[in-house]
PDB file of C-alpha atoms and ligand atoms in Angstrom:
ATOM      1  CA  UNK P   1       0.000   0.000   0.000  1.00 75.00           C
ATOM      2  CA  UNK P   2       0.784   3.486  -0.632  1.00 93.00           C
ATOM      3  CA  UNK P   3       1.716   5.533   2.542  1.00 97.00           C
ATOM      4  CA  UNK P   4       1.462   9.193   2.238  1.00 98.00           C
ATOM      5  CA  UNK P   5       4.964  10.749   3.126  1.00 98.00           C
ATOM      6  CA  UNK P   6       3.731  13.933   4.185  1.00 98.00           C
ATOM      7  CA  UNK P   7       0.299  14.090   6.003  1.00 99.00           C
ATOM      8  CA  UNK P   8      -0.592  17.548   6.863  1.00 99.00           C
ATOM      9  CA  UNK P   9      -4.000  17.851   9.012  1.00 99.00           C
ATOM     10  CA  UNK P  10      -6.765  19.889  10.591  1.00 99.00           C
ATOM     11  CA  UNK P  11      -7.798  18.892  13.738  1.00 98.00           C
ATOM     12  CA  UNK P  12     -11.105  20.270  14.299  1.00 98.00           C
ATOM     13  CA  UNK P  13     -14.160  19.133  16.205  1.00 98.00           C
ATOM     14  CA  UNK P  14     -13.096  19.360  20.052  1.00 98.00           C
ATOM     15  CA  UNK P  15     -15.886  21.576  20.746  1.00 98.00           C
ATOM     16  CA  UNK P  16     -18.562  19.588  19.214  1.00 98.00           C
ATOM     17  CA  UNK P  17     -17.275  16.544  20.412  1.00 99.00           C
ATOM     18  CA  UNK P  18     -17.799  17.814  24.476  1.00 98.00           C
ATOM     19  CA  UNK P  19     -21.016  19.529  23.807  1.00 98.00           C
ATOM     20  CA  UNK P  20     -22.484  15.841  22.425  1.00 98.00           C
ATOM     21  CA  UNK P  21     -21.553  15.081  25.852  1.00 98.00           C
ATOM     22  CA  UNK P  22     -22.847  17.837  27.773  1.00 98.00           C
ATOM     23  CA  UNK P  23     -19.182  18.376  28.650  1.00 98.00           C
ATOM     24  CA  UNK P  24     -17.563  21.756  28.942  1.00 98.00           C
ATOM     25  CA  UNK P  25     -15.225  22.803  25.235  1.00 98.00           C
ATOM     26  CA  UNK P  26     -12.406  22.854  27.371  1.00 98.00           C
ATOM     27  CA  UNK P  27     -12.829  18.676  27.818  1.00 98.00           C
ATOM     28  CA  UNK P  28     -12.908  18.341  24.196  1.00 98.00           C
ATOM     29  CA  UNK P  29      -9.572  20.339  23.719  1.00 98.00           C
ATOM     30  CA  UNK P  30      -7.711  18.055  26.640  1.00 98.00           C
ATOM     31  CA  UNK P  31      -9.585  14.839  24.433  1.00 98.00           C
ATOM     32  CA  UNK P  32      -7.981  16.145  21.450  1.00 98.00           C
ATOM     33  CA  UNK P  33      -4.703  16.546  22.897  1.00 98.00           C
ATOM     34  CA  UNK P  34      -4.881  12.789  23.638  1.00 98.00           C
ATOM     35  CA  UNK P  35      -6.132  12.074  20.203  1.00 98.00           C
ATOM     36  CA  UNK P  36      -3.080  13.850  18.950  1.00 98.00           C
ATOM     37  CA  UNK P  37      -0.844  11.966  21.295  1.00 98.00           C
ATOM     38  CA  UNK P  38      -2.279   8.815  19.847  1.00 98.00           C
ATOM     39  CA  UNK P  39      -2.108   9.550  15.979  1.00 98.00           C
ATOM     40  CA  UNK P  40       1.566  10.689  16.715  1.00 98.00           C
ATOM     41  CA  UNK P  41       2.460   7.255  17.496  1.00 98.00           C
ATOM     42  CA  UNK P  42       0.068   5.802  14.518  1.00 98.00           C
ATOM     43  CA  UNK P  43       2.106   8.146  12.026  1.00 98.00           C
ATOM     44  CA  UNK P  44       5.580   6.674  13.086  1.00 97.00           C
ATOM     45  CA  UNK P  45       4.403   3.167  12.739  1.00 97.00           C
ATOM     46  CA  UNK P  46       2.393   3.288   9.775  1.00 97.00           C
ATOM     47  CA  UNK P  47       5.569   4.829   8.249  1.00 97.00           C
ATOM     48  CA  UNK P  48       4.819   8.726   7.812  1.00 98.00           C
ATOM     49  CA  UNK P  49       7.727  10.381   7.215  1.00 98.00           C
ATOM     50  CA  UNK P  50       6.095  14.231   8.189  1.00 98.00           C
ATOM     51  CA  UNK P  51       3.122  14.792  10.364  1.00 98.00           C
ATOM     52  CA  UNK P  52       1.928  18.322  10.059  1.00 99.00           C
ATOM     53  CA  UNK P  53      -1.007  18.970  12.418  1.00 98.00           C
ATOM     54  CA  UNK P  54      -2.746  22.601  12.898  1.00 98.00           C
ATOM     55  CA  UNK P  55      -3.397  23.590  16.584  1.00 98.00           C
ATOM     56  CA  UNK P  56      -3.849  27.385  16.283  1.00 98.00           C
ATOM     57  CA  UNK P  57      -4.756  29.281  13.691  1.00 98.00           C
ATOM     58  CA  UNK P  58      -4.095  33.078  12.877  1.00 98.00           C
ATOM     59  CA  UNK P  59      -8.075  33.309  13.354  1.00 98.00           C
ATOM     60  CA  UNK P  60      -8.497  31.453  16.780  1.00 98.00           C
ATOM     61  CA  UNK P  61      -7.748  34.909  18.627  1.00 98.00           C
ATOM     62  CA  UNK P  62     -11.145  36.008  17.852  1.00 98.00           C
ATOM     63  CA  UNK P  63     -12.263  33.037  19.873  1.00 98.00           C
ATOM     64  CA  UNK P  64     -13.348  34.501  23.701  1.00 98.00           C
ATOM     65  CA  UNK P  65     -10.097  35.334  25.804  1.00 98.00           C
ATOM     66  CA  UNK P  66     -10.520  32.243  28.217  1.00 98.00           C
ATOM     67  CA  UNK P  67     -10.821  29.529  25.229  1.00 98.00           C
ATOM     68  CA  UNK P  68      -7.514  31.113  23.869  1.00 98.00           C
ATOM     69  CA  UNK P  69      -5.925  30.989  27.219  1.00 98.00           C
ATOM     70  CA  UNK P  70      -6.761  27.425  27.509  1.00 98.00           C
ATOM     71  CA  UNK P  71      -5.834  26.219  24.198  1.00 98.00           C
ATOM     72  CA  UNK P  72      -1.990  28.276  24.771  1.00 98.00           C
ATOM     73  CA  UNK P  73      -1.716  26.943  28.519  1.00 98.00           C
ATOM     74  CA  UNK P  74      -2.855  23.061  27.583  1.00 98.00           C
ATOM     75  CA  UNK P  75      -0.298  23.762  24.008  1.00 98.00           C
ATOM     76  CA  UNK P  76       2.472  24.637  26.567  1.00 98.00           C
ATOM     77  CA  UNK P  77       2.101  21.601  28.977  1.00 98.00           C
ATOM     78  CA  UNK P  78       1.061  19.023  25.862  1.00 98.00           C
ATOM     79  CA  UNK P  79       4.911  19.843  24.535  1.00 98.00           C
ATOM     80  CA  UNK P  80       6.548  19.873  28.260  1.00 98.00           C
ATOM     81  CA  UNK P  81       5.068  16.051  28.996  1.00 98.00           C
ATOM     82  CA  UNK P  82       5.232  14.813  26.035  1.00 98.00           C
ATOM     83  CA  UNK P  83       9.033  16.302  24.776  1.00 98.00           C
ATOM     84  CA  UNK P  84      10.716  13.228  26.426  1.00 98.00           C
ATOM     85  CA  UNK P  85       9.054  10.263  24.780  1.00 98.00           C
ATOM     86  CA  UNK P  86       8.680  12.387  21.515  1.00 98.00           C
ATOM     87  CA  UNK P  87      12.703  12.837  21.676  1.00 98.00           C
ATOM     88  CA  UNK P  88      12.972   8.847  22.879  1.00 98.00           C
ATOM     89  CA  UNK P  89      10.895   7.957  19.809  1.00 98.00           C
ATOM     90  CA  UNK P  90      13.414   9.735  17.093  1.00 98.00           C
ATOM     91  CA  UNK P  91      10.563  12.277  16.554  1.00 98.00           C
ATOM     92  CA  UNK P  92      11.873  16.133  15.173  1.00 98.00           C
ATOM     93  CA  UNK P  93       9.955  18.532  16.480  1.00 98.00           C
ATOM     94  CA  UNK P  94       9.073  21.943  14.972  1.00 98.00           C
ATOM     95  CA  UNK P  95       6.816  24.604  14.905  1.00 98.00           C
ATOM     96  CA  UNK P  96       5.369  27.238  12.412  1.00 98.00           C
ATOM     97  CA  UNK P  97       3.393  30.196  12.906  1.00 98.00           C
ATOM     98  CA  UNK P  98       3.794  33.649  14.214  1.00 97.00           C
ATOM     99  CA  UNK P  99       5.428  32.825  17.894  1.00 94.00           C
ATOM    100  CA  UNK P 100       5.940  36.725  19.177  1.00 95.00           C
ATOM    101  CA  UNK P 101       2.664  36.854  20.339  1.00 94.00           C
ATOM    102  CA  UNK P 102       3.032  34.067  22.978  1.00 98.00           C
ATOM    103  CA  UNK P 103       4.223  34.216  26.398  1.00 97.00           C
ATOM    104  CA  UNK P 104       7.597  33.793  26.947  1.00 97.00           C
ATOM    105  CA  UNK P 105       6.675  30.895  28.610  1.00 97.00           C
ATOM    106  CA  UNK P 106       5.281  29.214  25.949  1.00 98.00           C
ATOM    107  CA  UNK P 107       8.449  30.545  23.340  1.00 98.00           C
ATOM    108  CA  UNK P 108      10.660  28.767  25.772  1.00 98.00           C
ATOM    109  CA  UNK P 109       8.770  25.629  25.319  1.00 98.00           C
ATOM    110  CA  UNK P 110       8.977  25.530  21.831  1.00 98.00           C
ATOM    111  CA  UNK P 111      13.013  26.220  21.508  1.00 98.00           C
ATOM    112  CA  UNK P 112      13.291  24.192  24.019  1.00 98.00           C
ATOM    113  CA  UNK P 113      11.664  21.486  22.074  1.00 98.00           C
ATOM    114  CA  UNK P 114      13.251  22.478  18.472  1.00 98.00           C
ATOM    115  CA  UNK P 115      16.740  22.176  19.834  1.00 98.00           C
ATOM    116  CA  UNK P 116      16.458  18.667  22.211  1.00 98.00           C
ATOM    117  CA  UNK P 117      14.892  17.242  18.796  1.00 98.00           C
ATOM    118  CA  UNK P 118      16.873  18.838  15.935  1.00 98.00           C
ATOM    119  CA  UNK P 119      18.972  15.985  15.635  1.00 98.00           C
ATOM    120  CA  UNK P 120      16.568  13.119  15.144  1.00 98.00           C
ATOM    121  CA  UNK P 121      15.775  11.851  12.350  1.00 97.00           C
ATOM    122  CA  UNK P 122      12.774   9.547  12.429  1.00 97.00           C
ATOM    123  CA  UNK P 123       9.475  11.159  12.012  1.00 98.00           C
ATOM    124  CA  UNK P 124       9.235  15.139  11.058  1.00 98.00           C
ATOM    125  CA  UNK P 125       6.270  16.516  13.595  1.00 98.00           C
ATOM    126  CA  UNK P 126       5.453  19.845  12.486  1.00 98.00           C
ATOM    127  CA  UNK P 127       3.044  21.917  14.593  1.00 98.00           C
ATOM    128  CA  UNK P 128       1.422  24.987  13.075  1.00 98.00           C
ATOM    129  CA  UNK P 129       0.185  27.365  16.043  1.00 98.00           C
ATOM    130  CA  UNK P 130      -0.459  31.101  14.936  1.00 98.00           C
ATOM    131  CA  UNK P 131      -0.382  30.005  11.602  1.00 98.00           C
ATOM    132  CA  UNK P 132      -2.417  30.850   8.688  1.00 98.00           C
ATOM    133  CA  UNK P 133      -1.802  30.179   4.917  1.00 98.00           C
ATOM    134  CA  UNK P 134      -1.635  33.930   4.338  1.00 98.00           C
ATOM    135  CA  UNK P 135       0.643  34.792   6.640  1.00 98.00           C
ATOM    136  CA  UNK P 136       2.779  32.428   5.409  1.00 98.00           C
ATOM    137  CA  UNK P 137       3.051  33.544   2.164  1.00 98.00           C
ATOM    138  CA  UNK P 138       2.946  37.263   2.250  1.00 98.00           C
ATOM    139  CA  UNK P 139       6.201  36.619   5.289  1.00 98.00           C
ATOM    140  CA  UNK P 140       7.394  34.873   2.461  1.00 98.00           C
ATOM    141  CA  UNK P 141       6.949  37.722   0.170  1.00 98.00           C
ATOM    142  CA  UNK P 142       8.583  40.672   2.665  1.00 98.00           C
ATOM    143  CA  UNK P 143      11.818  37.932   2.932  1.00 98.00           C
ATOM    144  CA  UNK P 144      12.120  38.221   0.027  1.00 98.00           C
ATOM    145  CA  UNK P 145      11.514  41.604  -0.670  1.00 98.00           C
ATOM    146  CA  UNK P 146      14.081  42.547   2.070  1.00 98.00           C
ATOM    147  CA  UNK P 147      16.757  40.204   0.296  1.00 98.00           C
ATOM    148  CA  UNK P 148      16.109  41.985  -2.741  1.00 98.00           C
ATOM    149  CA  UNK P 149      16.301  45.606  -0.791  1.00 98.00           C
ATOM    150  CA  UNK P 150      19.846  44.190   0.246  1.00 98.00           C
ATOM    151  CA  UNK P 151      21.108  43.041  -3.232  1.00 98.00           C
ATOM    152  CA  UNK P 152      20.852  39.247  -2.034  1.00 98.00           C
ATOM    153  CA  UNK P 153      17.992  37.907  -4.400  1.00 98.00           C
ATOM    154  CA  UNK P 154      17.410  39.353  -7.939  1.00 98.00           C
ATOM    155  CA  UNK P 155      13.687  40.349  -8.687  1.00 98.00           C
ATOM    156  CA  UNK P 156      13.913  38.259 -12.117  1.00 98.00           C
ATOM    157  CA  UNK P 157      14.976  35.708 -10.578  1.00 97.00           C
ATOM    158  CA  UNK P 158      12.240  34.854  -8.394  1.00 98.00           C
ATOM    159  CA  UNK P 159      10.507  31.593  -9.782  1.00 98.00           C
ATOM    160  CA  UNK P 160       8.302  29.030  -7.978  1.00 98.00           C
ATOM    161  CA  UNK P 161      11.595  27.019  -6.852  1.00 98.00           C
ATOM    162  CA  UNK P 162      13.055  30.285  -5.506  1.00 98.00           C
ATOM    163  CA  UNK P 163       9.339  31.049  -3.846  1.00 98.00           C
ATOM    164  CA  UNK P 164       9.364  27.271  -2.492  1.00 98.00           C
ATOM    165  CA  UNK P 165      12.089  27.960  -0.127  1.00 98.00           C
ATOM    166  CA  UNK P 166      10.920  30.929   2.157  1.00 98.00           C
ATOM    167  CA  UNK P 167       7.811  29.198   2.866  1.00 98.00           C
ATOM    168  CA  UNK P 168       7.956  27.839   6.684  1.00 98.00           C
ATOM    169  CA  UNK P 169       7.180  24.113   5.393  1.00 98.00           C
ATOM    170  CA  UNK P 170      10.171  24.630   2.878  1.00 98.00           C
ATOM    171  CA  UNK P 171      12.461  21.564   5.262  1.00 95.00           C
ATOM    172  CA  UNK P 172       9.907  18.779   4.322  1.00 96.00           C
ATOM    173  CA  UNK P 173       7.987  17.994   1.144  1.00 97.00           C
ATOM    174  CA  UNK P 174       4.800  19.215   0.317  1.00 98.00           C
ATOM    175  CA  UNK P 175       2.014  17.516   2.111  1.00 98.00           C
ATOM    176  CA  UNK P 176       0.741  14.105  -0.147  1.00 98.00           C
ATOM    177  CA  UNK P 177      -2.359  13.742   1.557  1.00 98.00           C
ATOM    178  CA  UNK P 178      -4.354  16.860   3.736  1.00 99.00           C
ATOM    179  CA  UNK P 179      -6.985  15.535   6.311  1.00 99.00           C
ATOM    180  CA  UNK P 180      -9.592  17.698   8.084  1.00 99.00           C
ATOM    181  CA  UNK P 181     -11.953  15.885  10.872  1.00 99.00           C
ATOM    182  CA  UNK P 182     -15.436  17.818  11.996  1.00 98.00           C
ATOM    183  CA  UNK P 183     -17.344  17.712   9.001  1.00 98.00           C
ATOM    184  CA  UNK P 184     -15.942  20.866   7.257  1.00 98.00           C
ATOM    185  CA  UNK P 185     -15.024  21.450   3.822  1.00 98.00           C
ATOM    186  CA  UNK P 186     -12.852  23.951   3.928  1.00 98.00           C
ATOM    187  CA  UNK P 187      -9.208  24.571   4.536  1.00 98.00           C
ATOM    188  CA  UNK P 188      -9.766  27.863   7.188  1.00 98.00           C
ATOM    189  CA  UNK P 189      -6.194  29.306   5.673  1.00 98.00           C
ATOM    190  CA  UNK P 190      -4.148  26.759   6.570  1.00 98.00           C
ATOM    191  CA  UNK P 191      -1.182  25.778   4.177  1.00 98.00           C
ATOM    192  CA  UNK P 192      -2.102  27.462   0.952  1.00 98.00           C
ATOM    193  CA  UNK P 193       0.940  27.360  -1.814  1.00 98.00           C
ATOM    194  CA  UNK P 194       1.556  23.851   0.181  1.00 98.00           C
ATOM    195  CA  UNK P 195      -1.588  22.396  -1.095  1.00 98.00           C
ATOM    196  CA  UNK P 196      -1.597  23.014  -4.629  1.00 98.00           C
ATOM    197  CA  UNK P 197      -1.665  19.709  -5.384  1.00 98.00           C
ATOM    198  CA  UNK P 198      -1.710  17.725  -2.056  1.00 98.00           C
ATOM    199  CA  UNK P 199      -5.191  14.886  -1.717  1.00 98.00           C
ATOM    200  CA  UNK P 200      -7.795  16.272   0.042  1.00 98.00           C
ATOM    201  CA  UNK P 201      -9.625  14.183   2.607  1.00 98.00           C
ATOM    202  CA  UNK P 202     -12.325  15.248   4.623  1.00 98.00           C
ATOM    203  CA  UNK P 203     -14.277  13.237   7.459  1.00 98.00           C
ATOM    204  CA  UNK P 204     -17.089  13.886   9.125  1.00 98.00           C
ATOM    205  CA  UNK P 205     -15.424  12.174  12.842  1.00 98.00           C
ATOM    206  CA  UNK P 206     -14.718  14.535  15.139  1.00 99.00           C
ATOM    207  CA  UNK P 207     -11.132  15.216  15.777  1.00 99.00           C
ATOM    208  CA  UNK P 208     -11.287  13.003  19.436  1.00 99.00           C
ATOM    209  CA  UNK P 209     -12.237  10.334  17.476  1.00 98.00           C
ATOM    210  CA  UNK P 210      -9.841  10.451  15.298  1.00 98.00           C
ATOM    211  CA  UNK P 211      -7.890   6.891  16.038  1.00 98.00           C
ATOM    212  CA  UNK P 212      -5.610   4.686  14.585  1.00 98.00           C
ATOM    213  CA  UNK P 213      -8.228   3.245  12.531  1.00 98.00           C
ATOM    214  CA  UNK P 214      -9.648   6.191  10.865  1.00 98.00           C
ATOM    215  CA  UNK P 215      -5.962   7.144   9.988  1.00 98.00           C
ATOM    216  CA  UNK P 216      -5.627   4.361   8.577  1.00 98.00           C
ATOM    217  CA  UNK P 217      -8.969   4.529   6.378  1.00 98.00           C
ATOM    218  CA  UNK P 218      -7.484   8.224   5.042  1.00 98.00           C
ATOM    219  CA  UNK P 219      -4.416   5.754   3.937  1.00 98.00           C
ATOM    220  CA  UNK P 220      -6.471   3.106   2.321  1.00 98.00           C
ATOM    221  CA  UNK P 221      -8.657   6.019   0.505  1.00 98.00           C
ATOM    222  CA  UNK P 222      -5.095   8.575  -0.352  1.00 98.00           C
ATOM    223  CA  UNK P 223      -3.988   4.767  -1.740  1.00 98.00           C
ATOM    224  CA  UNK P 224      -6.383   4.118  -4.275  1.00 97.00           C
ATOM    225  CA  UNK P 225      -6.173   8.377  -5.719  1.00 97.00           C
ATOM    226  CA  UNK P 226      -3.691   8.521  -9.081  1.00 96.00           C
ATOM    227  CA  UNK P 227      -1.728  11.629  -8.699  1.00 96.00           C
ATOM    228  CA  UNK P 228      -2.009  12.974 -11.975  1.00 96.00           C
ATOM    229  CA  UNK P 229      -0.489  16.192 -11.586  1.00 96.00           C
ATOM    230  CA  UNK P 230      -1.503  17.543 -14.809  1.00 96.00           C
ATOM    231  CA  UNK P 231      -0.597  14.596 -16.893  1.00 96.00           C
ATOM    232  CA  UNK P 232      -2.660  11.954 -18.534  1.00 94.00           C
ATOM    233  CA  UNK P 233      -3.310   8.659 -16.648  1.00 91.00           C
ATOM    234  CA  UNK P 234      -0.298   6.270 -17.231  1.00 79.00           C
ATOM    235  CA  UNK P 235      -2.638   3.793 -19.178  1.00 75.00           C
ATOM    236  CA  UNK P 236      -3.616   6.658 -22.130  1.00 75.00           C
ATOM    237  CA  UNK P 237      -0.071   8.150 -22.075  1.00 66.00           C
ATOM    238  CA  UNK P 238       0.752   7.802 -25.443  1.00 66.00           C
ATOM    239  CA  UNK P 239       4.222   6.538 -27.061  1.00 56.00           C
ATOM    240  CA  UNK P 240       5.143   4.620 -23.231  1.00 47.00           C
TER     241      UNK P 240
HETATM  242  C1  LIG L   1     -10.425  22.389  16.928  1.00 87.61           C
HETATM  243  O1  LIG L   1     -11.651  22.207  17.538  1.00 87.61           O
HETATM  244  C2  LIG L   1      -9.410  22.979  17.864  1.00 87.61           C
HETATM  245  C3  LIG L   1      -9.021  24.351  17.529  1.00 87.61           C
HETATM  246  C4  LIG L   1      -9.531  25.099  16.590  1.00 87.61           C
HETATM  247  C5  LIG L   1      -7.965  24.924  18.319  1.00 87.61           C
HETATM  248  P1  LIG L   1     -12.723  23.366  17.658  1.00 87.61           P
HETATM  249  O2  LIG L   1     -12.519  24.081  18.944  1.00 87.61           O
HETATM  250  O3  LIG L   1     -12.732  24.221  16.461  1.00 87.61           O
HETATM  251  O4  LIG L   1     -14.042  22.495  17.729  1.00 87.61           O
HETATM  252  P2  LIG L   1     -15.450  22.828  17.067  1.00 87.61           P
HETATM  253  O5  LIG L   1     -15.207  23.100  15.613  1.00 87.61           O
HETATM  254  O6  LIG L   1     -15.975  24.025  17.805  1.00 87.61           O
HETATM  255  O7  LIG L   1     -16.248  21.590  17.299  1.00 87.61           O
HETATM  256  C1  LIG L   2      -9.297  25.390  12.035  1.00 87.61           C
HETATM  257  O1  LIG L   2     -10.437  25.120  12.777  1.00 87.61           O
HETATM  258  C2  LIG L   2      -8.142  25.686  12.932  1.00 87.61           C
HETATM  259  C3  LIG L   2      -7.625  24.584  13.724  1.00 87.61           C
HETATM  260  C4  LIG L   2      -8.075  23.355  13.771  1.00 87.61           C
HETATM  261  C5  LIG L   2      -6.473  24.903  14.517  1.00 87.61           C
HETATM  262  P1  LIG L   2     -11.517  26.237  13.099  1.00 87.61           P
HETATM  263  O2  LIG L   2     -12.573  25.563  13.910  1.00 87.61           O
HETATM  264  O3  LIG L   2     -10.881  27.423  13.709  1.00 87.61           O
HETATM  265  O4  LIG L   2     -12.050  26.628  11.656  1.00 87.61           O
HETATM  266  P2  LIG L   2     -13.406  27.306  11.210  1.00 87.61           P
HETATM  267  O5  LIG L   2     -13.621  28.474  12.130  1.00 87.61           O
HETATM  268  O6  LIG L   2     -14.492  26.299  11.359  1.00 87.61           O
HETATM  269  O7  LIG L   2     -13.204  27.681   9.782  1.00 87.61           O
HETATM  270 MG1  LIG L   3     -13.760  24.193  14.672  1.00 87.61          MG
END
């Protein structure tokens, strides 16, 4: 079978997941930091080389003040327990978004969690928290600006390849196959340029429920896709 190298993926449905259970949303977000936990582990065994999962997006701070504060806090204590056995397993860790906003708390966590890791080599776990598609690509767009401004990039120069490599997700490969849980189909600016030709799979599960077994139903379905990319099917291509 055909196992996506680079699965990038929206975790959404925490919310709706507590309220079926007349639980508080704050339940659902501990639940899905669990769930997360969990598919971690599926990723490395099923053979995933990159794991890119969304926690936080450049939109969430319009969510009320309290939600935000819980999502940062239980963000900041998810990396802290789970940095050990994440390092033991071979995992990289690394993070993309805009981190100035956070406490300094929270930055800590995350260098602190880039540097124990940079070293491994097993599975690539990239977490995007402040990140939006956008801002990725118009940060993109000032980099390069402000290399041209200093005589480093030529303006003519600048092709897709060149593009490709300010992009935060420019150390792995562009994502094969792109879940989102909760029932929506949309991609809420997450990776933008990165998607251009990744598999889109969307399930209805809520993101708790995301396990093992639904990963590997995303697996079976990204199997079964031909990847075209613009060019006939192999069985019409002519003169092969
Ligand atoms: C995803 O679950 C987690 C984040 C966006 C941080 P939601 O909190 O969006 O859950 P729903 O969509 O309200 O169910
Ligand atoms: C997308 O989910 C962001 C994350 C999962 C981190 P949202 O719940 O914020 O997306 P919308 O609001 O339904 O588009
Ligand atoms: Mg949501």
């Amino acid at each position: 079978m055909t196992v996506p190298e680079h699965v990038a993926v929206i975790m959404d449905g925490n919310g709706r997941w507590a309220n079926a259970r007349g639980l508080p949303r704050a339940a659902g977000h501990r639940a899905g930091a669990r769930a997360a936990r969990a598919i971690v582990e599926s990723a490395r065994e099923t053979g995933i080389r990159v794991l890119t999962v969304f926690a936080f997006s450049s939109e969430n701070w319009q969510r009320p003040r309290a939600e935000v504060r819980l999502l940062l806090d239980l963000f900041r204590r998810t990396i802290q327990r789970e940095l050990g056995s994440l390092h033991d397993n071979n995992v990289r860790l690394s993070f993309i978004g805009e981190r100035d906003h956070f406490s300094a708390g929270l930055q800590r966590a995350m260098e602190t969690a880039e540097t124990r890791t940079r070293d491994n080599d097993g599975l690539d776990l990239v977490v995007a928290v402040d990140f939006g598609g956008r801002w990725d690509v118009v940060r993109a767009a000032r980099e390069m600006a402000r290399d041209c401004a200093a005589g480093r990039l030529d303006p003519d120069g600048i092709t897709e390849a060149v593009f490709g490599r300010y992009r935060s997700l420019a150390h792995v490969r562009e994502p094969d196959l792109f879940i989102r849980t909760g029932g929506e189909r949309r991609i809420s600016n997450f990776l933008l340029w990165d998607l251009a030709y990744s598999e889109l799979y969307f399930t209805d599960r809520l993101w708790p429920d995301f396990d093992r077994e639904a990963l590997e139903e995303a697996i079976d379905w990204y199997a079964r896709r031909e990847r075209r990319f613009g060019r006939l099917p192999e069985a019409a291509a002519p003169g092969r």
